[in-house]
mmCIF file of C-alpha atoms in Angstrom:
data_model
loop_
_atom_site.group_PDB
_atom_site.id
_atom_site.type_symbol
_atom_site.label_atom_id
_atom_site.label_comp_id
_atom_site.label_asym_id
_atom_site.label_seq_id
_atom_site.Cartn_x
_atom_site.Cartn_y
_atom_site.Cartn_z
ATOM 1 C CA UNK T 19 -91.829 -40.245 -1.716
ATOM 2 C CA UNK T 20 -88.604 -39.623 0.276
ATOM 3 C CA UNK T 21 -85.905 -37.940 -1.440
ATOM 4 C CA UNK T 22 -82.574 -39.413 -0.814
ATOM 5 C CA UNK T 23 -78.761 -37.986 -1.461
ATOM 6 C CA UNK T 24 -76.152 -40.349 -1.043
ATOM 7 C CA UNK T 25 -72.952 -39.238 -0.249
ATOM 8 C CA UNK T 26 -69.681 -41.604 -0.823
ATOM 9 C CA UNK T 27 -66.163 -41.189 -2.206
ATOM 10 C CA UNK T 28 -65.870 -44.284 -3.400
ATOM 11 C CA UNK T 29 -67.760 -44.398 -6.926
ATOM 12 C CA UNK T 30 -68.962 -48.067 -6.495
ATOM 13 C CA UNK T 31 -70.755 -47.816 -3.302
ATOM 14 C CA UNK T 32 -72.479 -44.954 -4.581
ATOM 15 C CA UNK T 33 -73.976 -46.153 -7.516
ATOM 16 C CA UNK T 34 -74.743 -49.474 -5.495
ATOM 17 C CA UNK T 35 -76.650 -47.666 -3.237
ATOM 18 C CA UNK T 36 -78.245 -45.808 -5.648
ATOM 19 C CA UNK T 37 -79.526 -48.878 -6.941
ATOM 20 C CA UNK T 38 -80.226 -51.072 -3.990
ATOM 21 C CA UNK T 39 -81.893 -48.097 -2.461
ATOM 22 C CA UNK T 40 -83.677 -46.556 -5.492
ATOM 23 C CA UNK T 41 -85.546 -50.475 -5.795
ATOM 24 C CA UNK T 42 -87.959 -49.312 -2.671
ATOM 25 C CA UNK T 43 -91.113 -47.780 -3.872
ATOM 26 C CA UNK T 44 -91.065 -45.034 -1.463
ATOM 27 C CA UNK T 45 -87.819 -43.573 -1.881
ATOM 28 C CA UNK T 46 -86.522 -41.528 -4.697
ATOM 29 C CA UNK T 47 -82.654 -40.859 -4.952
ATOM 30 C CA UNK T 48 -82.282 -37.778 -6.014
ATOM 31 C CA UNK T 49 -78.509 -37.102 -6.152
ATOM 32 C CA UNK T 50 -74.778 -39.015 -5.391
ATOM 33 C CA UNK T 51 -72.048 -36.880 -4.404
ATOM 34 C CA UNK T 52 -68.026 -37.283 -3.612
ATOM 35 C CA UNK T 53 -67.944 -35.542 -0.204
ATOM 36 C CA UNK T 54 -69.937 -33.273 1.959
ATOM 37 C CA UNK T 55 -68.918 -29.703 0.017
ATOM 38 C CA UNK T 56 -70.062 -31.168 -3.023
ATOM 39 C CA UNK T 57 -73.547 -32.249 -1.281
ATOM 40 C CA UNK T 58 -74.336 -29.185 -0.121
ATOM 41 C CA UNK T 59 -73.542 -27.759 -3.309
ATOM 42 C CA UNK T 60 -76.099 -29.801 -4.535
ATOM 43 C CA UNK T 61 -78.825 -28.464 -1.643
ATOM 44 C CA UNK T 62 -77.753 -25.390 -2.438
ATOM 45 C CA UNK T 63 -78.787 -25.801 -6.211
ATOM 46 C CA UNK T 64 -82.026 -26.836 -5.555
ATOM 47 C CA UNK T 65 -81.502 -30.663 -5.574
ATOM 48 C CA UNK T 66 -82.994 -31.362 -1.880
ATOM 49 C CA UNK T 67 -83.306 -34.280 -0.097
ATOM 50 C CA UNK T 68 -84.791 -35.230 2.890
ATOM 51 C CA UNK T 69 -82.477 -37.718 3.923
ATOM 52 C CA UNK T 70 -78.369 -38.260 3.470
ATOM 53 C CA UNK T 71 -76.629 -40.959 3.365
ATOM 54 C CA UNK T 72 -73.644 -39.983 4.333
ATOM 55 C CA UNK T 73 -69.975 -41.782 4.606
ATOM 56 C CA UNK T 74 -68.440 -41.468 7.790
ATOM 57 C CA UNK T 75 -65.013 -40.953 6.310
ATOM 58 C CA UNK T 76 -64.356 -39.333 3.044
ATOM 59 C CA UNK T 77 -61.132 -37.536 1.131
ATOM 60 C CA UNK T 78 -62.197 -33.737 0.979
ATOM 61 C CA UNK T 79 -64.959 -32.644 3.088
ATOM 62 C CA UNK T 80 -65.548 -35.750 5.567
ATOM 63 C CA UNK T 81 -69.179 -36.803 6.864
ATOM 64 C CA UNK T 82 -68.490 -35.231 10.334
ATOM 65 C CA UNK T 83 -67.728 -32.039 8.493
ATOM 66 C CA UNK T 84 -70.042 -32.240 6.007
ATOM 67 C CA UNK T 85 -72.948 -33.047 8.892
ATOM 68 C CA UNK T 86 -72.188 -29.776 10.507
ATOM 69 C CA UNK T 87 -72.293 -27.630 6.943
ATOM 70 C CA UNK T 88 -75.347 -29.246 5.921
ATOM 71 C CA UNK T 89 -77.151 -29.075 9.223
ATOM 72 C CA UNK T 90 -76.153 -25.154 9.863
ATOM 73 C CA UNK T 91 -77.829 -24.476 6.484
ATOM 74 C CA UNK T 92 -80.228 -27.222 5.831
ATOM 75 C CA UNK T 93 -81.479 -28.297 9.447
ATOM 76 C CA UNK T 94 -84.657 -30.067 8.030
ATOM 77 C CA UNK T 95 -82.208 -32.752 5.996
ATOM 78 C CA UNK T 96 -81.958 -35.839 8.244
ATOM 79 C CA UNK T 97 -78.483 -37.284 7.779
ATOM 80 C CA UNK T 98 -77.598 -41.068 8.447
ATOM 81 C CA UNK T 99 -74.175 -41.791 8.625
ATOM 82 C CA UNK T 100 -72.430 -44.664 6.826
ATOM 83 C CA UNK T 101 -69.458 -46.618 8.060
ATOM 84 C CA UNK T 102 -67.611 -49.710 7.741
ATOM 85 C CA UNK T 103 -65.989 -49.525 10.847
ATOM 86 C CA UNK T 104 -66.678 -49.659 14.558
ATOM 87 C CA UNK T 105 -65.148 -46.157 14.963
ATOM 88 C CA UNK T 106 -66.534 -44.613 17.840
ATOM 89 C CA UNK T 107 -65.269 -40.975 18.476
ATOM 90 C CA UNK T 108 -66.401 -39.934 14.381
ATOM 91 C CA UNK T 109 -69.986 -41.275 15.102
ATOM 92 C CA UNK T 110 -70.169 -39.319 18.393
ATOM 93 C CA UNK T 111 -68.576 -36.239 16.637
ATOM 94 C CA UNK T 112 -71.256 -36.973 13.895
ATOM 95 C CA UNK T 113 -74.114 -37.128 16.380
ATOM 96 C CA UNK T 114 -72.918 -33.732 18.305
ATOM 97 C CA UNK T 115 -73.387 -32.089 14.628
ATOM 98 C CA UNK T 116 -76.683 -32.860 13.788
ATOM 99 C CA UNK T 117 -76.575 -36.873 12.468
ATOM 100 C CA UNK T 118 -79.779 -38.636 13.230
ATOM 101 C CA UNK T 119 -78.262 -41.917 13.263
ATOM 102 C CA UNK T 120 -75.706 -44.248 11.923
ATOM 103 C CA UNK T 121 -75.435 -47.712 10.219
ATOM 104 C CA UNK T 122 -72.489 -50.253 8.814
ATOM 105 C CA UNK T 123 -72.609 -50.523 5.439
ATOM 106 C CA UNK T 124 -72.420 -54.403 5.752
ATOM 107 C CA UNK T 125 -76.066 -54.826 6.679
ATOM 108 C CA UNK T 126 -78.637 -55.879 4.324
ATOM 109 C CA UNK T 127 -80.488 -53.217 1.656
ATOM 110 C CA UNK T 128 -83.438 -53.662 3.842
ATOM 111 C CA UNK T 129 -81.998 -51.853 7.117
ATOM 112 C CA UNK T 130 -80.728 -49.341 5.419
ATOM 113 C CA UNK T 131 -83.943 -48.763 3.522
ATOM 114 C CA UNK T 132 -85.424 -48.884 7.053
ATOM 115 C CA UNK T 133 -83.347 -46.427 8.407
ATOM 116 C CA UNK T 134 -83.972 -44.001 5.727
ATOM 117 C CA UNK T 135 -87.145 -44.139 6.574
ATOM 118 C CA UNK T 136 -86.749 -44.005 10.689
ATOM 119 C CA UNK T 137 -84.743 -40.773 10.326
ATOM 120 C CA UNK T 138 -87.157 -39.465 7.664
ATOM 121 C CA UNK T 139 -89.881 -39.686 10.161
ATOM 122 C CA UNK T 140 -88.047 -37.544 12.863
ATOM 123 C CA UNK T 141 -86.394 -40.185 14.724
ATOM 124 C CA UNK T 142 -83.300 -40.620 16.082
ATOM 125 C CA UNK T 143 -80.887 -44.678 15.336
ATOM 126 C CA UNK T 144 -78.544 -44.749 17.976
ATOM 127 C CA UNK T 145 -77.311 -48.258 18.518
ATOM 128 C CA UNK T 146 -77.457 -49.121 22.553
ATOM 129 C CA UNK T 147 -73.559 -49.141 22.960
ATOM 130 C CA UNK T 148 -72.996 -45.994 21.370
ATOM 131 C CA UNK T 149 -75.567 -44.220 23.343
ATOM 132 C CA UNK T 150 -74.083 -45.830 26.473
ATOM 133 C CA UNK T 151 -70.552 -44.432 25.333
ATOM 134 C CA UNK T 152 -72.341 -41.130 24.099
ATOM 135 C CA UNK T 153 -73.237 -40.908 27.526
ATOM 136 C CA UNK T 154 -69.730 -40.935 28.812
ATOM 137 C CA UNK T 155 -68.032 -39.199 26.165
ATOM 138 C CA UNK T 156 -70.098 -36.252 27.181
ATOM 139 C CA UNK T 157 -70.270 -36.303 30.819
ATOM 140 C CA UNK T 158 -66.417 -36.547 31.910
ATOM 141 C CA UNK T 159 -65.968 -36.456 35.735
ATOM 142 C CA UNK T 160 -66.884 -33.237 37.329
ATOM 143 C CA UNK T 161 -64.566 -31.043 39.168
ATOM 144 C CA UNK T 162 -64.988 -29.949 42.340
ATOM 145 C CA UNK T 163 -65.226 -26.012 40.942
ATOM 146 C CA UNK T 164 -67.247 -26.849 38.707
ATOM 147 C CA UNK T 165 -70.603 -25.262 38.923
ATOM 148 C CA UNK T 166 -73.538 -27.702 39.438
ATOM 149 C CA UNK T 167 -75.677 -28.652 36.953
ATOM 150 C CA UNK T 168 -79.157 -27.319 36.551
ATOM 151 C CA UNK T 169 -81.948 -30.066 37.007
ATOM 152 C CA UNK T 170 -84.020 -30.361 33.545
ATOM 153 C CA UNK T 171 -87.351 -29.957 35.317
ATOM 154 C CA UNK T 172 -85.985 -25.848 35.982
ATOM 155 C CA UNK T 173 -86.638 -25.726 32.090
ATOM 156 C CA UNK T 174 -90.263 -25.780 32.670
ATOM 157 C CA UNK T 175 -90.440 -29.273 31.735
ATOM 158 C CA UNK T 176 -93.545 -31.486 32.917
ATOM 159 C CA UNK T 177 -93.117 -35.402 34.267
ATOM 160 C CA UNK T 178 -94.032 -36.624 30.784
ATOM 161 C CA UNK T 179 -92.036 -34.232 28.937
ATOM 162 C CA UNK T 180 -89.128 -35.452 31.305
ATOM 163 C CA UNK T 181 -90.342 -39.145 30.177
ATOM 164 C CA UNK T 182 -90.646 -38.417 26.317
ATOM 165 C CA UNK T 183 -86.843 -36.688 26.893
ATOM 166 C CA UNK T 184 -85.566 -39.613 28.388
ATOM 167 C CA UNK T 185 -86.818 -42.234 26.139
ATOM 168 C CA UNK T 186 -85.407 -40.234 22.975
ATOM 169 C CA UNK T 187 -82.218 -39.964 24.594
ATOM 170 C CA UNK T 188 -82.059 -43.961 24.926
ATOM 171 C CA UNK T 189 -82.814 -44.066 21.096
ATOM 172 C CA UNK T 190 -86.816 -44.816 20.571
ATOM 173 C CA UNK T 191 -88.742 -44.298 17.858
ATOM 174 C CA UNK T 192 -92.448 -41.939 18.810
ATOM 175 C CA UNK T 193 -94.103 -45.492 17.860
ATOM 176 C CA UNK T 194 -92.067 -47.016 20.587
ATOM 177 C CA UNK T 195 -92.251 -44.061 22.861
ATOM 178 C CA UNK T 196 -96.142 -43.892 23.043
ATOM 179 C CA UNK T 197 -95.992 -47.521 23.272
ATOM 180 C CA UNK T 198 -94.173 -47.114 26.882
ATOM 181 C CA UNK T 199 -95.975 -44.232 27.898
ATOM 182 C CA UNK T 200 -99.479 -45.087 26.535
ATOM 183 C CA UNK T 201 -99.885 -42.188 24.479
ATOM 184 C CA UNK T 202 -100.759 -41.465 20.710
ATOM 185 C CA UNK T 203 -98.119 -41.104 18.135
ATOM 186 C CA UNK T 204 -99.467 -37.674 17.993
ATOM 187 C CA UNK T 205 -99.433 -36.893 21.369
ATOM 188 C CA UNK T 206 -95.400 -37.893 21.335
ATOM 189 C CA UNK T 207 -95.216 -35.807 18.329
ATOM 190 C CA UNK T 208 -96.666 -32.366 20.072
ATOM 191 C CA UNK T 209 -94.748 -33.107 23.672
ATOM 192 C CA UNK T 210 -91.700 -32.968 21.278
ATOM 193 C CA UNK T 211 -92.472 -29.462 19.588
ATOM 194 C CA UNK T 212 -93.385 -28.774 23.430
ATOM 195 C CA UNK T 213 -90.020 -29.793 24.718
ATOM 196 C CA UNK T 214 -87.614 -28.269 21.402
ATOM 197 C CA UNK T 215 -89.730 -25.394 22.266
ATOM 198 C CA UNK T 216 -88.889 -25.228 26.201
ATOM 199 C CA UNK T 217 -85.183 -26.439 25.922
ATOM 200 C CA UNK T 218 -84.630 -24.071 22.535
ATOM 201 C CA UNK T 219 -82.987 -26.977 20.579
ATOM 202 C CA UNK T 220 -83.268 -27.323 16.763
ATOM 203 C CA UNK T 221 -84.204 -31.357 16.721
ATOM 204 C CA UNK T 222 -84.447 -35.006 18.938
ATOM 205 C CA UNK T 223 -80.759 -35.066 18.461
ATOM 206 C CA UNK T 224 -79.848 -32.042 20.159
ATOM 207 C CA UNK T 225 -82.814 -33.296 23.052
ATOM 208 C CA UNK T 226 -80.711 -36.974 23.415
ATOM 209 C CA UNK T 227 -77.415 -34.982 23.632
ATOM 210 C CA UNK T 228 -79.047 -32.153 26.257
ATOM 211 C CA UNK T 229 -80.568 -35.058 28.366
ATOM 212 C CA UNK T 230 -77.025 -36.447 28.401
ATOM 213 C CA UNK T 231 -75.300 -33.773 29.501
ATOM 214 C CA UNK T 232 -77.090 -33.414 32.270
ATOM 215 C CA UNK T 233 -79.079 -30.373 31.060
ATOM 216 C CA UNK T 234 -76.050 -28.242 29.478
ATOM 217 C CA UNK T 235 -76.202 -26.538 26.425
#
């Protein structure tokens, strides 16, 4: 059963969700709350979840706030942004604090169900574009003094680690990453303890943002 918090100012959408979401047999929602303060304040009371739903943009304590509060003291609690908008810079901001993922609120119950359940299992749900953009927002042009970038295979990192890196950093799921690279789920699931190990990062979304930074911390 995967415990769910949702996390929405606006009353309706939250007991929507609650609803919509609660229908699916594997998920249990455990707990709504206004903003991110009074989410963790939930965590913190012994009402865990293992995934958030969490608005992009609420009054009080917003989601990109909220993410990085949650995350510094929860950092097993998957969090999947919610928006309404295409707004680009929040979801990036989101991502850089721990968010697994994001979705619009205007697609059907059965995607976000889905999602819940994608993040639950460890992955990350980047759409293309915003990983493209990710990519840029992160790696401005560099300046002649700056100081050049260490390669990711001086972190000890094999040619399949580099692979497994690479492919999480485009958005995959483990299913679809040992699909490309021929491997068991498991096998994807112990290069990845391998490689959080190596690169000392915390989870797959710290790995995506690593790889695309070129290796920076």
């Amino acid at each position: 059963m995967i415990k769910v918090m949702i996390v929405d100012d606006d009353p309706f959408i939250r007991q929507s969700l609650q609803v919509l979401i609660g229908m699916d047999p594997d998920i249990e929602v455990i707990g709504a709350a206004s903003d991110g303060n009074e989410a963790l304040n939930l965590l913190q009371a012994g009402n865990m979840a293992d995934v958030i739903l969490m608005d992009i943009r609420m009054t009080g304590c917003g989601g990109v706030e909220g993410t990085e509060k949650i995350k510094q003291a929860f950092p097993q609690v998957s969090i999947l942004m919610l928006t309404t908008f295409d707004d680009d810079e929040y979801i990036i901001e989101a991502l850089r604090n721990g968010a697994s993922g994001y979705l619009l609120k205007n697609i059907p119950p059965d995607r976000i169900i889905q999602g819940v359940k994608t993040v639950n299992e460890g992955n990350m749900l980047i759409h293309p574009d915003i990983a493209r953009k990710l990519t840029t927002f992160l790696q401005p042009a560099a300046r002649p003094e700056s100081p050049q970038v260490q390669p990711l295979e001086s972190f000890g990192l094999t040619k399949m680690e580099l692979a497994v890196v690479a492919s999480i950093a485009e958005g995959h799921t483990n299913k679809e990453i040992a699909g490309q690279l021929f491997l068991s789920e498991g096998t994807v699931k112990n290069y990845i303890t391998d490689i959080l190990s190596k690169l000392e990062l915390r989870d797959r979304t710290q790995i995506a943002i690593f790889y695309l930074k070129g290796g920076r911390g």
